[in-house]
XYZ file of C-alpha atoms in Angstrom:
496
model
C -123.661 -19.035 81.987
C -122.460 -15.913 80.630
C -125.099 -13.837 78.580
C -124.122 -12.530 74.945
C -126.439 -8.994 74.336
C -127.148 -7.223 71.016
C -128.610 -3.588 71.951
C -131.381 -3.842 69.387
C -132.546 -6.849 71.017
C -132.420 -4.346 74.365
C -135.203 -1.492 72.107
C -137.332 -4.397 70.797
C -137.809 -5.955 74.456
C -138.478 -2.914 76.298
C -141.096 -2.029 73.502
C -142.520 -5.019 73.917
C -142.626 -5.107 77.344
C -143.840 -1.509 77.755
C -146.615 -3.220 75.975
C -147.730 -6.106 77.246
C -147.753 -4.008 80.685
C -149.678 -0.920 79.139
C -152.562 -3.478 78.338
C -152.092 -6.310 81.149
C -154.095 -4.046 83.670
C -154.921 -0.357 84.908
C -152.023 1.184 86.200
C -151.239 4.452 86.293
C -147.945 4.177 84.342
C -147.303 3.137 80.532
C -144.226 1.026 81.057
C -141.627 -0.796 83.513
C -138.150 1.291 84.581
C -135.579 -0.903 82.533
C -132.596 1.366 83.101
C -130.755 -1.559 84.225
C -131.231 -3.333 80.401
C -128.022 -2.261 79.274
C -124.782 -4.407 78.517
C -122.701 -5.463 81.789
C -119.083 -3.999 82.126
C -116.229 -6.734 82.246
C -115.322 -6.763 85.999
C -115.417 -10.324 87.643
C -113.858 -11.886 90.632
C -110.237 -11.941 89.867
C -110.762 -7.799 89.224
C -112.912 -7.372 92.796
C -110.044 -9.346 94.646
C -106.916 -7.150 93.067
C -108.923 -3.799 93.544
C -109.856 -5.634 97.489
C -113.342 -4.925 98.198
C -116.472 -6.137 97.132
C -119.403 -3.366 96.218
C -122.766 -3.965 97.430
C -125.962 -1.912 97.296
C -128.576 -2.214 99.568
C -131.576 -0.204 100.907
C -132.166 1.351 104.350
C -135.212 -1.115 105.724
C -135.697 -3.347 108.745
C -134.154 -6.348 106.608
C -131.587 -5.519 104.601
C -129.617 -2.725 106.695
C -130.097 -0.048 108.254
C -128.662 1.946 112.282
C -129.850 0.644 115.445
C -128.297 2.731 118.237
C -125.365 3.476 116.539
C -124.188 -0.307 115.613
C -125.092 -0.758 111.761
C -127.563 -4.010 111.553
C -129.781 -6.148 108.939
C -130.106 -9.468 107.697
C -128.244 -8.859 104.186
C -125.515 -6.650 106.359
C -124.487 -9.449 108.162
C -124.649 -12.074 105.271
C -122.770 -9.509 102.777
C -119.677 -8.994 106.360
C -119.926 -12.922 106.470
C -119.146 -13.212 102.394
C -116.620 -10.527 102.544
C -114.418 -11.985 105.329
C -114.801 -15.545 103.601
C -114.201 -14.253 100.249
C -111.016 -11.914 101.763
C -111.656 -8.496 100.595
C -113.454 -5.899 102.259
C -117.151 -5.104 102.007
C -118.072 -1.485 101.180
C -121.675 -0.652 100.890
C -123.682 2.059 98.998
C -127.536 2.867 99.698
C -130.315 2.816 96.835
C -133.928 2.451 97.464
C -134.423 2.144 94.207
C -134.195 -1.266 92.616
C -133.959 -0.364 88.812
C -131.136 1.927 89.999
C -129.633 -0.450 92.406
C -129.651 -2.961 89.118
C -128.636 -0.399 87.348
C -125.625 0.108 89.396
C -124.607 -3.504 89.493
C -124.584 -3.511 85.815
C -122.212 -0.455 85.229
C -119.984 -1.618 87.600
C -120.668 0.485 90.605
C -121.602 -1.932 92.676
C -121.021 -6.132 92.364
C -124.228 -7.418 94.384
C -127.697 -5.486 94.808
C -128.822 -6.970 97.847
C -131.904 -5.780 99.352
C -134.867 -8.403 99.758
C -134.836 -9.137 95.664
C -137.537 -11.682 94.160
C -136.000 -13.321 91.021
C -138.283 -12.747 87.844
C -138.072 -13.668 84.709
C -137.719 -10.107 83.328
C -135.018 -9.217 85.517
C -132.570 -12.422 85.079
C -133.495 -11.028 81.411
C -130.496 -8.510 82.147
C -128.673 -9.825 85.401
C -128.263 -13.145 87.509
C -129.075 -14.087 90.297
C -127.195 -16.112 93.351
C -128.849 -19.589 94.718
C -132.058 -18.678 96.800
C -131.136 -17.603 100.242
C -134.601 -17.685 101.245
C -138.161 -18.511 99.683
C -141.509 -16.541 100.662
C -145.133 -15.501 99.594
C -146.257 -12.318 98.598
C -149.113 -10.976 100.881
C -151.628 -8.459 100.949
C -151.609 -5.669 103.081
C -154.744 -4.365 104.881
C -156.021 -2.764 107.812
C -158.077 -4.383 110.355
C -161.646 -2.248 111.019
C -160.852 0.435 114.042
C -162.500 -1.698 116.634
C -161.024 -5.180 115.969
C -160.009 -6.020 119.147
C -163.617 -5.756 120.474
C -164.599 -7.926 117.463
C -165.354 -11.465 117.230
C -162.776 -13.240 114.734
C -165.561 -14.212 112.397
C -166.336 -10.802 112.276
C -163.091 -9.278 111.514
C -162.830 -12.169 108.850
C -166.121 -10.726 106.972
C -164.208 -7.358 107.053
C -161.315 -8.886 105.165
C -160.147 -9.609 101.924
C -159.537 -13.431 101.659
C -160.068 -14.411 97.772
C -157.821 -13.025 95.425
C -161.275 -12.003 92.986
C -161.915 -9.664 95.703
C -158.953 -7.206 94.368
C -161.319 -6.699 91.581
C -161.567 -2.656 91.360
C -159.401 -2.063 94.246
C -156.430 -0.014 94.526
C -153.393 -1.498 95.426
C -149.840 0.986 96.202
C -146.712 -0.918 95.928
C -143.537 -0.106 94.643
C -142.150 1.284 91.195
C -140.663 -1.634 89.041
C -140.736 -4.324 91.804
C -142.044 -8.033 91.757
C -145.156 -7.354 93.033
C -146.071 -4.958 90.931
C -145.643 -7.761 87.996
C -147.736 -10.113 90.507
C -150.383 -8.301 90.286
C -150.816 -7.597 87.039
C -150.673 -11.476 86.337
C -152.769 -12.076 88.541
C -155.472 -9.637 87.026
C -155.232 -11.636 84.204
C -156.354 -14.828 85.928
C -158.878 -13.372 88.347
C -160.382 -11.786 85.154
C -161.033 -8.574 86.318
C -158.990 -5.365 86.856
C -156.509 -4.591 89.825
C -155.962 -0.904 90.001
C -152.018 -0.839 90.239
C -150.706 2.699 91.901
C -146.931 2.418 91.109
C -145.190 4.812 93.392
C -141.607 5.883 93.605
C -139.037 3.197 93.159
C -136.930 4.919 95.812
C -140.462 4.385 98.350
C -139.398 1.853 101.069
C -141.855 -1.197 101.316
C -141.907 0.078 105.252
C -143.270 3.130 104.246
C -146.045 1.922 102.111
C -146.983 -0.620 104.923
C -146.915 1.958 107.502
C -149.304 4.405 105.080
C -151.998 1.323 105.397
C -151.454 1.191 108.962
C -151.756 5.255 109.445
C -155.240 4.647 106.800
C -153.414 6.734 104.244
C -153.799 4.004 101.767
C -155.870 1.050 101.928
C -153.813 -1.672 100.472
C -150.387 -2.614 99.719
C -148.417 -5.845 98.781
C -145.497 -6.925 100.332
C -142.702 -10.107 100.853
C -144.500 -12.391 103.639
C -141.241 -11.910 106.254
C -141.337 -8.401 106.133
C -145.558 -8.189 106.337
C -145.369 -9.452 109.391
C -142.623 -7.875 110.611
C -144.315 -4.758 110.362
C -147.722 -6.476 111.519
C -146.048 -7.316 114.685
C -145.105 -3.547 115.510
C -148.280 -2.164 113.596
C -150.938 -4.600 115.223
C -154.045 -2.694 113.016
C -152.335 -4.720 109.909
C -153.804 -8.301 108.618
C -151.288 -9.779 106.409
C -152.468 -13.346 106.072
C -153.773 -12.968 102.399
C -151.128 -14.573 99.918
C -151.400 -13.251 96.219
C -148.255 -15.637 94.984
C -147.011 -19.119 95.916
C -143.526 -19.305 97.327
C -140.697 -17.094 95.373
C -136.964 -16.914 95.799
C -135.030 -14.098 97.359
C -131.387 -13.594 96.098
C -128.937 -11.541 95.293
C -128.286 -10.057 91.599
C -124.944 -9.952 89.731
C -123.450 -9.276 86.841
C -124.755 -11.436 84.026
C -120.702 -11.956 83.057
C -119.510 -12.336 86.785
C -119.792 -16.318 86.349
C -117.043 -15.785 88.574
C -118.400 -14.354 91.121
C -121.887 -16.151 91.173
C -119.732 -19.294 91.288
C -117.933 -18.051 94.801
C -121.273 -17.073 95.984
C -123.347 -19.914 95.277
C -120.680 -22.329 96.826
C -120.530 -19.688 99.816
C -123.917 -19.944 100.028
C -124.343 -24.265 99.566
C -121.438 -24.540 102.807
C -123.139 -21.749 104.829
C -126.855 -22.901 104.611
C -125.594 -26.037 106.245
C -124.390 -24.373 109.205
C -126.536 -23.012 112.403
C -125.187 -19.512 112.366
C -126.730 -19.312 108.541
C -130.230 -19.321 110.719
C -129.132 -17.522 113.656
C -129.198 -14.669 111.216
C -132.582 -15.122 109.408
C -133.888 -15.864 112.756
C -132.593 -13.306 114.412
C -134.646 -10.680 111.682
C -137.189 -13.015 110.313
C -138.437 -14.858 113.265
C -137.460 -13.258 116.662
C -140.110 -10.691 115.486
C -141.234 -8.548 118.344
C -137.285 -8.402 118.963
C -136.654 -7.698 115.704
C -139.604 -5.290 115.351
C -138.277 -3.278 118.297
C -135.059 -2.353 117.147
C -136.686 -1.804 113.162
C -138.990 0.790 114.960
C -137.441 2.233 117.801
C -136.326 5.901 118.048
C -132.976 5.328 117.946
C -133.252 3.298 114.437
C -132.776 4.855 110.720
C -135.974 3.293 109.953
C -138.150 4.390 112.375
C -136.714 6.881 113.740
C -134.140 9.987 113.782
C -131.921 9.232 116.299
C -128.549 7.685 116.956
C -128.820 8.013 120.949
C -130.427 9.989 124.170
C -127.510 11.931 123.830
C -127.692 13.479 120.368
C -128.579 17.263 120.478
C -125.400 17.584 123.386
C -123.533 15.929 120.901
C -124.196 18.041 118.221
C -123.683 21.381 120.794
C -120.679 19.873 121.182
C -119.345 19.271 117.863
C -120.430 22.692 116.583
C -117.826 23.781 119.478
C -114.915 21.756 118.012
C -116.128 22.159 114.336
C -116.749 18.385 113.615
C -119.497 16.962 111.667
C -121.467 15.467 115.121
C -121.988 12.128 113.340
C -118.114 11.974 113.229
C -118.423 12.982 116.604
C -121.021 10.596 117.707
C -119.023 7.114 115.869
C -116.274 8.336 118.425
C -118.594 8.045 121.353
C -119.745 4.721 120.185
C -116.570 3.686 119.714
C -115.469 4.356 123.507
C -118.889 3.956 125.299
C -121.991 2.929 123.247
C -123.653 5.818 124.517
C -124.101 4.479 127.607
C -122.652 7.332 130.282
C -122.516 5.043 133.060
C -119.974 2.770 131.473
C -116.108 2.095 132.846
C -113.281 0.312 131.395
C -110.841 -2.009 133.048
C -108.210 1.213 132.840
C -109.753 3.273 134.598
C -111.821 5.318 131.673
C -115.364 6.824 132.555
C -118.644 7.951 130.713
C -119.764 9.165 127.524
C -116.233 10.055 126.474
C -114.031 7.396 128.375
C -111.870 10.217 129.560
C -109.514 9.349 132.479
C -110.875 11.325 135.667
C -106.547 13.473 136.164
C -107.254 13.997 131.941
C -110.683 15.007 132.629
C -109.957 17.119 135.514
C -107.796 19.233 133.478
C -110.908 20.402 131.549
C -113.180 21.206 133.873
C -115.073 17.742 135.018
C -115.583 16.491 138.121
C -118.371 13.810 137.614
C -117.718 11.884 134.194
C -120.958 9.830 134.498
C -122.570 12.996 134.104
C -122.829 13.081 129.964
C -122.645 16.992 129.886
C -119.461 17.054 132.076
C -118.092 14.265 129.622
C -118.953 15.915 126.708
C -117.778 19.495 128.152
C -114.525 17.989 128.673
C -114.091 15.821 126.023
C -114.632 18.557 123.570
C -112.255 20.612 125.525
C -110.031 17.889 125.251
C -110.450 17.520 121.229
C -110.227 21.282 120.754
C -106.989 20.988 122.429
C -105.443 18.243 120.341
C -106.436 19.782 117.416
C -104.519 22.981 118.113
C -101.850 20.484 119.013
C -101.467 19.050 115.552
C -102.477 22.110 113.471
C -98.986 23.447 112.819
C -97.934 19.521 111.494
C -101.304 18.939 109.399
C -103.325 22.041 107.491
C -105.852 19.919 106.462
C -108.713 19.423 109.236
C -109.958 16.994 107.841
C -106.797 14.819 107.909
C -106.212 16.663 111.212
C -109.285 14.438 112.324
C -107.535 10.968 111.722
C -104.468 12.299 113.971
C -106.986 13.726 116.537
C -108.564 10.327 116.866
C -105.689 8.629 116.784
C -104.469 10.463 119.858
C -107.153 10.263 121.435
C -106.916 6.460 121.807
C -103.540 6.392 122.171
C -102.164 9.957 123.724
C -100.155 12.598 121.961
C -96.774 11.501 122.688
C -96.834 8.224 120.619
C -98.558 10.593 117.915
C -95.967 12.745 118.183
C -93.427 9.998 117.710
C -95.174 8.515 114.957
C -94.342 12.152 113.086
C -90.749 12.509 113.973
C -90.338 8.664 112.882
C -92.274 9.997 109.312
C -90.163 13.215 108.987
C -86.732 11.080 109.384
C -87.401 7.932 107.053
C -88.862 10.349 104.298
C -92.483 10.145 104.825
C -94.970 12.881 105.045
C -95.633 14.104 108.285
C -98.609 15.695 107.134
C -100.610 12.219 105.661
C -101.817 10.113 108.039
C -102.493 7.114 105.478
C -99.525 5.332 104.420
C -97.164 7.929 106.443
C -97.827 8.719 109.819
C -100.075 5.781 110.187
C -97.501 3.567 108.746
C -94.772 4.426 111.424
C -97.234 4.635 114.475
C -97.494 0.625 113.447
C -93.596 0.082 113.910
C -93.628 1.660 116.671
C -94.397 -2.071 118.095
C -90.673 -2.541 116.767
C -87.384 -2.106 118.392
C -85.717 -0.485 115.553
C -88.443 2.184 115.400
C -89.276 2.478 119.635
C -85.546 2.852 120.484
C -84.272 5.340 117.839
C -83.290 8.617 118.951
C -86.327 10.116 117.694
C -88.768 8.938 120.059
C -89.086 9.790 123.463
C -92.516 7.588 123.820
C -90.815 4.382 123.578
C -93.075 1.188 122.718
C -96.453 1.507 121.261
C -99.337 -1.302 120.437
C -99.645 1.011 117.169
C -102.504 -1.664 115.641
C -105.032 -0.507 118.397
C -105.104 3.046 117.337
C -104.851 2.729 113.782
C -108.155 0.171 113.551
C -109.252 2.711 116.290
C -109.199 5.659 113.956
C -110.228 2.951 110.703
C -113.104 1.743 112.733
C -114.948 5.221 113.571
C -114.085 6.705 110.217
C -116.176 3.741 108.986
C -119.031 3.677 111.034
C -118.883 7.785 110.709
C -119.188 6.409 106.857
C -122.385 4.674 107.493
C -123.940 7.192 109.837
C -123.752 9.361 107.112
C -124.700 6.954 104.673
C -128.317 5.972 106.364
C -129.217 9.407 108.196
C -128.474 11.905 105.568
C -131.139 10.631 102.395
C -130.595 11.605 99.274
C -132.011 14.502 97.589
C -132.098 13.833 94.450
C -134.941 10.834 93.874
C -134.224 7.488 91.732
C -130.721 9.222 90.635
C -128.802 9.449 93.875
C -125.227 8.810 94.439
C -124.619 7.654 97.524
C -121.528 8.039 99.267
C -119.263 4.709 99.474
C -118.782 3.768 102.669
């Protein structure tokens, strides 16, 4: 049901809020972040499907999405892809770890879902709505066993423990600016009768991060969702997370207060789905497979654990300084043809890091493509040359990059078709979107691969222009979860 707000009602209720939370408890802050209390912009379904894409904000964490050698993952990732293709517009995703300003976001219209592990309280369907659970789970402390547990008897690790919530009592407890179990606690120092010392750090802090400060004995307690406790607990085995502080709470995704819309869509989406097997194949897949689960979340080669996007990266990024690419750009093409894995070969014929064909690679300089710094060698040399290629048709380099790919997939002749086909039915030569693009697609034509201008004849045209779509995007989201922000709580990240 559609919401009707008065912005005096908006000063009153953060006043009174601020508050209630000043005296609920000790914290060290005065007042909840309630930049997302502010009136909704008109922009429902029918508005998403003409504009054709669907906004959603998310976090980088082992749950809702984040990189896992090279191949973007996470539990809302794949449900967002899954409501996308039903709902028949594309998904595009920005990053916030910060859930007032992921709310926030959703509110002025720059993003239509914030989807990142949300609990639904009262004070936030205050000032947005909230989709049909997809999941329900506890709250849970989070605590470090004593150093030598494993030599311990279970009883005697128990004694070590906090089990009864009265226990908090004078403790400190980190979690999360503005988040639901921040609120928890505070209620529940109000029916344990004593105080709960609540340390509110940043709202852009990662729950992973606070968890993994227990672990490391930086902190000695945090709170977290249930799933993701023990999640971590399974890759961070020093971490007891079996004491609940809440009963069962739902996890959705927030709207627009005016998107009735949209929430309609979604919860119907949602009703069909959670009848269907695959619905759980996901949620087991990051909820319940968790050593699995915990592996990829923590390996190296993940943007939550670690810093890396393959074995391969610092030859990548020697070779993209060569060719003067952006070596994420230049890594989403090596995905693209390989997955990193230099051993790989194709049904054609294509070998390595790079896929190069061995009479293509031979011409620059390699004569063992399952060796990755032959591959890379060449296929830089390779790159370098196409770009030189297609400098005196496109200025730009950075729209020289979309033809560069393009050939790469599908050779320089058809390109070079493509362009003469553009030139002669009044497109420009020099714009791969709508232009050169456009005609490299008829080129699966007669009309277009038997007139004069081509000397290429047919061409598949489809395969290279999703080729060049697909590694622009995952480029996109390469950037998106390995460059952070700099600017805390206020960031605008990059649409991918």
């Amino acid at each position: 049901m559609m919401k009707i707000f008065n912005k005096s009602f908006y000063v009153i209720l953060i006043v009174i809020l601020g508050s209630t939370w000043a005296c609920s408890t000790k914290t060290d802050t005065q007042s909840q972040d309630l930049s997302y209390a502010i009136e909704p912009v008109d922009f429902d379904f029918a508005k998403i499907k003409e504009r054709g894409y669907l906004i959603a904000v998310v976090d980088n964490s082992a749950t809702s999405y984040f990189i896992y050698k090279g191949q973007p993952m996470g539990y809302e990732f794949e449900m967002l892809n899954w409501l996308a293709s039903d709902l028949d517009v594309e998904l595009k995703i920005i990053k916030d770890n910060s859930i007032s300003s992921a709310l926030e976001k959703v509110n002025r219209g720059e993003a239509d879902i914030a989807a990142f592990n949300l609990t639904v309280t009262k004070e936030r369907k205050q000032f947005v709505d909230f989709t049909n659970p997809l999941y329900f789970v506890r709250q849970v402390l989070v605590q470090r066993k004593p150093e030598n547990w494993r030599e311990m008897k279970i009883h005697e690790i128990e004694n070590e423990l906090l089990r009864d919530p009265i226990q908090l009592t004078g403790k400190e407890i980190h979690v999360r600016k503005s988040s639901a179990f921040s609120t928890r606690l505070a209620n529940l120092s109000d029916e344990i009768g004593g105080d709960i010392v609540i340390i509110e750090d940043s709202s852009s802090l990662e729950v992973e991060t606070l968890v993994k400060m227990v672990a490391d004995g930086e902190i000695e307690y945090t709170v977290a969702d249930e799933d993701v406790a023990m999640l971590n607990a399974t890759y961070h085995p020093i971490l007891d997370v079996k004491t609940p502080i809440s009963f069962s709470q739902q996890i959705a995704w927030a709207l627009r207060s005016n998107a009735d819309t949209l929430e309609t869509k979604i919860n119907a989406w949602l009703e069909d789905r959670q009848k269907e097997t695959d619905y759980y194949v996901i949620y087991n897949k990051y909820f319940k497979n968790l050593k699995r689960s915990a592996n990829r979340s923590y390996s190296e080669f993940s943007s939550v654990g670690g810093d890396k996007l393959s074995p391969f990266d610092e030859e990548i990024k020697a070779t993209a300084e060569k060719i003067g690419w952006d070596w994420k750009l230049l890594a989403a093409l090596i995905y693209q043809e390989s997955k990193f894995d230099p051993n790989v070969k194709s049904w054609a014929g294509a070998v390595g890091l790079m896929q190069m064909m061995e009479p293509t690679a031979e011409e620059f300089g390699a004569t063992n493509l399952y060796d990755p710094n032959q591959s890379l060698e060449a296929g830089g040399k390779y790159i370098n040359w196409l770009q030189k290629s297609f400098k005196k048709h496109v200025a730009d380099s950075v729209e020289r990059q979309k033809y560069v790919l393009a050939a790469y997939n599908v050779g320089i002749g058809h390109m070079q078709d493509a362009i003469r086909l553009t030139k002669k039915y009044g497109g420009n030569p020099a714009k791969w979107d709508e232009n050169v693009e456009k005609y490299l697609l008829l080129k699966s034509q007669k009309k277009y691969y038997t007139d004069p201008v081509v000397k290429y004849g047919y061409c598949r045209g489809e395969e290279p222009v999703n080729y060049v779509k697909e590694i622009l995007e995952r480029y996109d989201q390469y950037v998106l979860l390995l460059n952070p922000p700099d600017v805390e709580d206020d960031s605008r990240a990059p649409i991918m």
